[in-house]
Amino acid sequence: MALNYVWLSFFLISFIVALCRLIFLHDTAVFSNVMTGMFDSAKTGAEISLALAGIMTFWLGVMKVGEKGGMINIFARIVDPFFSKLFPQIPKKDPAMGAILMNFSANALGLDNAATPLGLKAMKRLQDINPEPEGTASNSQIMFLVLNTAGLTIIPTSVIAVRLATGSANAADIFVPTLIGTFISFMSGLIAVAIFQRINLFKLPVLVFVAGFCALMGVLYWWLHNLPPDQIATYTALIGGLLIFSIIVSFFTLGLVRKLNVYDTFIEGAKEGFNVAVSIIPYLVTMLVGISAFRTTGCLDYVTSGLGAFFGMLGMNTDFVPVLPVGLMKTFSGGAARGLMIDILKHDGPDSFVGRLASIIQGSTETTFYVLALYFGSVNIRNTRHALACGLIADFVGLVGSIIVGYIFFH
């Protein structure tokens, strides 16, 4: 129900703002611009969904081999002590655990092409064991989606690449601040869902995970800190590609050892890919057209200007205000937020305070509305319960945390 009101508010607020622009600013093109933007977004939503079809076909084939060959069950047993605390509704050693692990791993490495289809596969498996009424998200689905929107990224490969391309002297200097920012976002999302679902996080497996992640951050920083900036993107891409391809080969090898017809099994899973991609189209288009109307009418710019004036009245330092559009837009559209970040890097320089802060925000938060429409749309979930609220909490805390970290490191 919350998503219904939010989506409707995009149109109602946009219409009122557009009328004001027409009456007071004599902007006669505002309504045609809004409609053009909405039609373009509808086209984009369909194109994104169809572009996913090929990737989904491949990865669902791989996952089917992993399921029948037994490798997914092995992964499930490995992560069961930790995941069973976060996903108590999932039966022990269920294949969903392995699918969730693979999705989180791909996200952490910044491998979007792998992470999205793996996440959709995990969501489908969670739907198979969903105890809620039809069309209603389960606790496990909400936890999984919010942790995805929190965007735990260990290596911000794409952001470092953009900083290099815009002439940064040290493109990787945002690495540790981004790690801290994404960890803040991840933990805030986890805590928010745990409060809603009454999950006790003060258990040994969860505490071990937090300690292990902090140790991993330290090791990665020590290793990458000693590499030239232009080699960091190369090595992180190598690690990501090697890891994912090794997993694929291990799936096929174990299937072969267990006398599975790997080819036929792959085809069986691949057939599901196109159907999943097509089922996403209505949900994705619906969300994108609303966001487009809100953005095209300038509503986001007005929000940013208002916040800047508010913080200035409080006597706060407002050097971060030019970066707020990146953080606010990231909640709605990753592509638009990336465009805003690049514009800041070109205008102010990648090594300026706002350039670094925009990079940290881009690398440490995720597109809540896009992920929600994509993942829940793939399994026809309409009642999202507390998923949106928890996702927005993670976005807000992650944005504030990233700004604070940026001030500590670079201001």
Short mmCIF file of C-alpha atoms in Angstrom, two decimals, residues 145-384:
data_model
loop_
_atom_site.label_atom_id
_atom_site.label_comp_id
_atom_site.label_asym_id
_atom_site.label_seq_id
_atom_site.Cartn_x
_atom_site.Cartn_y
_atom_site.Cartn_z
CA LEU A 145 15.55 -7.06 -1.13
CA VAL A 146 16.56 -4.47 1.49
CA LEU A 147 20.09 -5.89 1.74
CA ASN A 148 20.25 -5.57 -2.06
CA THR A 149 19.05 -1.97 -1.98
CA ALA A 150 21.64 -1.25 0.71
CA GLY A 151 24.20 -2.08 -1.98
CA LEU A 152 27.09 -3.76 -0.15
CA THR A 153 29.96 -3.16 -2.60
CA ILE A 154 33.46 -4.12 -1.50
CA ILE A 155 35.19 -2.89 -4.65
CA PRO A 156 33.66 0.22 -6.37
CA THR A 157 35.19 -0.69 -9.73
CA SER A 158 32.95 1.44 -11.96
CA VAL A 159 33.32 4.59 -9.83
CA ILE A 160 37.12 4.27 -9.82
CA ALA A 161 37.06 3.84 -13.61
CA VAL A 162 34.98 7.03 -14.05
CA ARG A 163 37.33 8.98 -11.78
CA LEU A 164 40.30 7.81 -13.83
CA ALA A 165 38.57 8.82 -17.05
CA THR A 166 37.92 12.33 -15.70
CA GLY A 167 41.58 12.90 -14.83
CA SER A 168 41.85 12.06 -11.12
CA ALA A 169 45.41 12.03 -9.77
CA ASN A 170 44.45 9.23 -7.36
CA ALA A 171 41.20 7.65 -8.50
CA ALA A 172 41.23 5.04 -5.73
CA ASP A 173 41.49 7.46 -2.80
CA ILE A 174 37.72 7.07 -2.28
CA PHE A 175 38.10 3.30 -1.81
CA VAL A 176 38.13 3.17 2.01
CA PRO A 177 35.51 5.94 2.50
CA THR A 178 33.24 4.10 0.04
CA LEU A 179 33.73 0.83 1.92
CA ILE A 180 32.76 2.54 5.17
CA GLY A 181 29.78 4.24 3.52
CA THR A 182 28.45 1.04 1.97
CA PHE A 183 28.92 -0.81 5.27
CA ILE A 184 26.91 1.89 7.08
CA SER A 185 24.13 1.57 4.48
CA PHE A 186 24.17 -2.24 4.67
CA MET A 187 24.06 -2.34 8.47
CA SER A 188 21.29 0.28 8.68
CA GLY A 189 19.15 -1.73 6.27
CA LEU A 190 19.87 -4.93 8.20
CA ILE A 191 19.01 -3.32 11.54
CA ALA A 192 15.83 -1.71 10.16
CA VAL A 193 14.49 -5.05 8.87
CA ALA A 194 15.59 -6.83 12.05
CA ILE A 195 13.55 -4.35 14.12
CA PHE A 196 10.45 -4.82 11.94
CA GLN A 197 10.83 -8.61 11.96
CA ARG A 198 12.06 -8.89 15.58
CA ILE A 199 15.30 -10.64 14.64
CA ASN A 200 18.02 -10.76 17.31
CA LEU A 201 21.29 -9.68 15.67
CA PHE A 202 23.39 -10.17 18.82
CA LYS A 203 24.23 -13.76 17.95
CA LEU A 204 27.68 -15.21 17.35
CA PRO A 205 27.34 -15.92 13.58
CA VAL A 206 26.17 -12.35 12.90
CA LEU A 207 28.91 -10.82 15.04
CA VAL A 208 31.50 -13.03 13.32
CA PHE A 209 30.26 -11.79 9.94
CA VAL A 210 30.60 -8.13 10.98
CA ALA A 211 34.10 -8.75 12.37
CA GLY A 212 35.06 -10.72 9.25
CA PHE A 213 33.86 -7.97 6.94
CA CYS A 214 35.87 -5.37 8.86
CA ALA A 215 38.95 -7.60 8.61
CA LEU A 216 38.36 -8.04 4.87
CA MET A 217 38.17 -4.26 4.44
CA GLY A 218 41.53 -3.95 6.17
CA VAL A 219 43.20 -6.60 4.01
CA LEU A 220 41.81 -5.16 0.78
CA TYR A 221 42.89 -1.67 1.75
CA TRP A 222 46.43 -2.86 2.55
CA TRP A 223 46.69 -4.70 -0.78
CA LEU A 224 45.08 -2.13 -3.08
CA HIS A 225 46.77 0.80 -1.34
CA ASN A 226 50.11 -0.47 -2.64
CA LEU A 227 48.94 -0.67 -6.27
CA PRO A 228 49.10 2.17 -8.81
CA PRO A 229 45.60 3.67 -9.33
CA ASP A 230 45.44 2.58 -12.97
CA GLN A 231 46.05 -1.06 -11.95
CA ILE A 232 43.32 -1.23 -9.30
CA ALA A 233 40.50 -1.46 -11.86
CA THR A 234 42.49 -4.09 -13.79
CA TYR A 235 43.08 -6.32 -10.78
CA THR A 236 39.56 -5.99 -9.38
CA ALA A 237 38.10 -6.89 -12.79
CA LEU A 238 40.47 -9.88 -12.93
CA ILE A 239 39.43 -11.08 -9.47
CA GLY A 240 35.72 -10.70 -10.25
CA GLY A 241 35.93 -12.43 -13.62
CA LEU A 242 38.11 -15.26 -12.30
CA LEU A 243 35.84 -15.88 -9.31
CA ILE A 244 32.59 -15.96 -11.30
CA PHE A 245 34.00 -18.09 -14.14
CA SER A 246 35.50 -20.50 -11.58
CA ILE A 247 32.08 -20.91 -9.98
CA ILE A 248 30.49 -21.63 -13.37
CA VAL A 249 33.14 -24.26 -14.19
CA SER A 250 32.75 -25.83 -10.72
CA PHE A 251 28.98 -26.14 -11.32
CA PHE A 252 29.55 -27.90 -14.63
CA THR A 253 32.35 -30.11 -13.28
CA LEU A 254 30.38 -31.34 -10.27
CA GLY A 255 27.40 -32.01 -12.54
CA LEU A 256 29.65 -34.07 -14.82
CA VAL A 257 31.09 -36.00 -11.85
CA ARG A 258 27.57 -36.83 -10.68
CA LYS A 259 26.66 -38.05 -14.18
CA LEU A 260 24.24 -35.21 -14.84
CA ASN A 261 23.36 -34.35 -18.44
CA VAL A 262 24.77 -30.85 -18.08
CA TYR A 263 23.68 -29.63 -21.52
CA ASP A 264 20.02 -30.67 -21.16
CA THR A 265 19.90 -29.34 -17.60
CA PHE A 266 21.31 -26.00 -18.74
CA ILE A 267 18.66 -25.75 -21.48
CA GLU A 268 15.93 -26.60 -18.95
CA GLY A 269 16.96 -23.70 -16.74
CA ALA A 270 17.62 -21.33 -19.63
CA LYS A 271 14.02 -21.64 -20.85
CA GLU A 272 12.88 -19.79 -17.73
CA GLY A 273 15.03 -16.75 -18.54
CA PHE A 274 12.86 -15.11 -21.19
CA ASN A 275 9.63 -15.57 -19.21
CA VAL A 276 11.17 -13.90 -16.15
CA ALA A 277 12.47 -10.96 -18.23
CA VAL A 278 9.06 -10.38 -19.85
CA SER A 279 7.21 -10.58 -16.52
CA ILE A 280 9.31 -7.68 -15.20
CA ILE A 281 8.27 -5.21 -17.94
CA PRO A 282 4.95 -3.92 -16.44
CA TYR A 283 6.48 -3.33 -13.00
CA LEU A 284 9.63 -1.65 -14.29
CA VAL A 285 7.82 0.59 -16.77
CA THR A 286 5.29 1.61 -14.11
CA MET A 287 8.02 2.75 -11.72
CA LEU A 288 10.23 4.45 -14.31
CA VAL A 289 7.48 6.64 -15.79
CA GLY A 290 6.57 7.97 -12.33
CA ILE A 291 10.20 8.73 -11.53
CA SER A 292 10.61 10.43 -14.91
CA ALA A 293 7.69 12.80 -14.27
CA PHE A 294 9.09 13.69 -10.85
CA ARG A 295 12.55 14.36 -12.27
CA THR A 296 11.56 16.20 -15.48
CA THR A 297 9.36 18.76 -13.69
CA GLY A 298 12.32 19.76 -11.51
CA CYS A 299 10.84 18.47 -8.25
CA LEU A 300 14.18 16.99 -7.21
CA ASP A 301 15.97 20.30 -7.83
CA TYR A 302 13.45 22.12 -5.66
CA VAL A 303 13.93 19.58 -2.86
CA THR A 304 17.71 20.04 -3.04
CA SER A 305 17.46 23.85 -3.02
CA GLY A 306 15.11 23.73 -0.05
CA LEU A 307 17.44 21.45 1.89
CA GLY A 308 20.38 23.74 1.14
CA ALA A 309 18.50 26.77 2.47
CA PHE A 310 17.40 24.80 5.55
CA PHE A 311 20.93 23.66 6.43
CA GLY A 312 22.25 27.18 5.83
CA MET A 313 19.66 28.58 8.26
CA LEU A 314 20.90 26.14 10.90
CA GLY A 315 24.42 27.49 10.45
CA MET A 316 25.76 24.19 9.12
CA ASN A 317 28.53 23.88 6.56
CA THR A 318 26.77 23.53 3.20
CA ASP A 319 29.69 22.42 1.02
CA PHE A 320 27.93 19.05 0.61
CA VAL A 321 24.68 20.50 -0.80
CA PRO A 322 25.78 20.41 -4.50
CA VAL A 323 26.18 16.64 -4.12
CA LEU A 324 22.71 16.00 -2.65
CA PRO A 325 21.11 15.48 -6.10
CA VAL A 326 23.39 12.45 -6.60
CA GLY A 327 22.26 10.89 -3.32
CA LEU A 328 18.58 11.69 -3.82
CA MET A 329 18.54 10.57 -7.45
CA LYS A 330 20.39 7.33 -6.61
CA THR A 331 17.26 6.19 -4.76
CA PHE A 332 15.29 6.48 -8.01
CA SER A 333 17.69 5.92 -10.92
CA GLY A 334 21.26 4.65 -10.95
CA GLY A 335 21.89 5.91 -14.49
CA ALA A 336 20.67 9.43 -13.69
CA ALA A 337 22.75 9.52 -10.49
CA ARG A 338 25.82 8.42 -12.45
CA GLY A 339 25.22 11.22 -14.94
CA LEU A 340 24.97 13.77 -12.12
CA MET A 341 28.19 12.43 -10.58
CA ILE A 342 30.05 12.70 -13.90
CA ASP A 343 28.78 16.26 -14.34
CA ILE A 344 30.17 17.19 -10.89
CA LEU A 345 33.51 15.49 -11.64
CA LYS A 346 33.83 17.43 -14.90
CA HIS A 347 32.70 20.77 -13.46
CA ASP A 348 34.48 20.76 -10.08
CA GLY A 349 37.18 18.17 -10.74
CA PRO A 350 37.37 14.54 -9.55
CA ASP A 351 39.79 15.44 -6.73
CA SER A 352 37.71 18.31 -5.33
CA PHE A 353 35.75 17.80 -2.12
CA VAL A 354 32.41 17.59 -3.94
CA GLY A 355 33.96 15.34 -6.62
CA ARG A 356 35.18 12.87 -4.04
CA LEU A 357 31.95 13.07 -2.04
CA ALA A 358 29.83 12.41 -5.15
CA SER A 359 32.01 9.37 -5.88
CA ILE A 360 31.59 8.01 -2.35
CA ILE A 361 27.80 8.40 -2.48
CA GLN A 362 27.57 6.81 -5.94
CA GLY A 363 29.61 3.82 -4.77
CA SER A 364 27.93 3.22 -1.43
CA THR A 365 24.17 3.40 -2.09
CA GLU A 366 21.73 1.61 -4.42
CA THR A 367 18.58 2.34 -6.45
CA THR A 368 15.78 1.34 -4.08
CA PHE A 369 12.77 1.94 -6.35
CA TYR A 370 14.39 0.23 -9.34
CA VAL A 371 15.44 -2.83 -7.32
CA LEU A 372 12.03 -3.03 -5.66
CA ALA A 373 10.18 -2.90 -8.98
CA LEU A 374 12.58 -5.34 -10.63
CA TYR A 375 12.80 -8.00 -7.92
CA PHE A 376 9.23 -7.95 -6.63
CA GLY A 377 7.88 -7.55 -10.16
CA SER A 378 9.61 -10.77 -11.23
CA VAL A 379 7.46 -12.77 -8.77
CA ASN A 380 4.27 -10.64 -8.97
CA ILE A 381 4.56 -9.19 -5.46
CA ARG A 382 2.16 -6.26 -4.98
CA ASN A 383 1.98 -5.95 -1.18
CA THR A 384 5.55 -4.99 -0.27
#
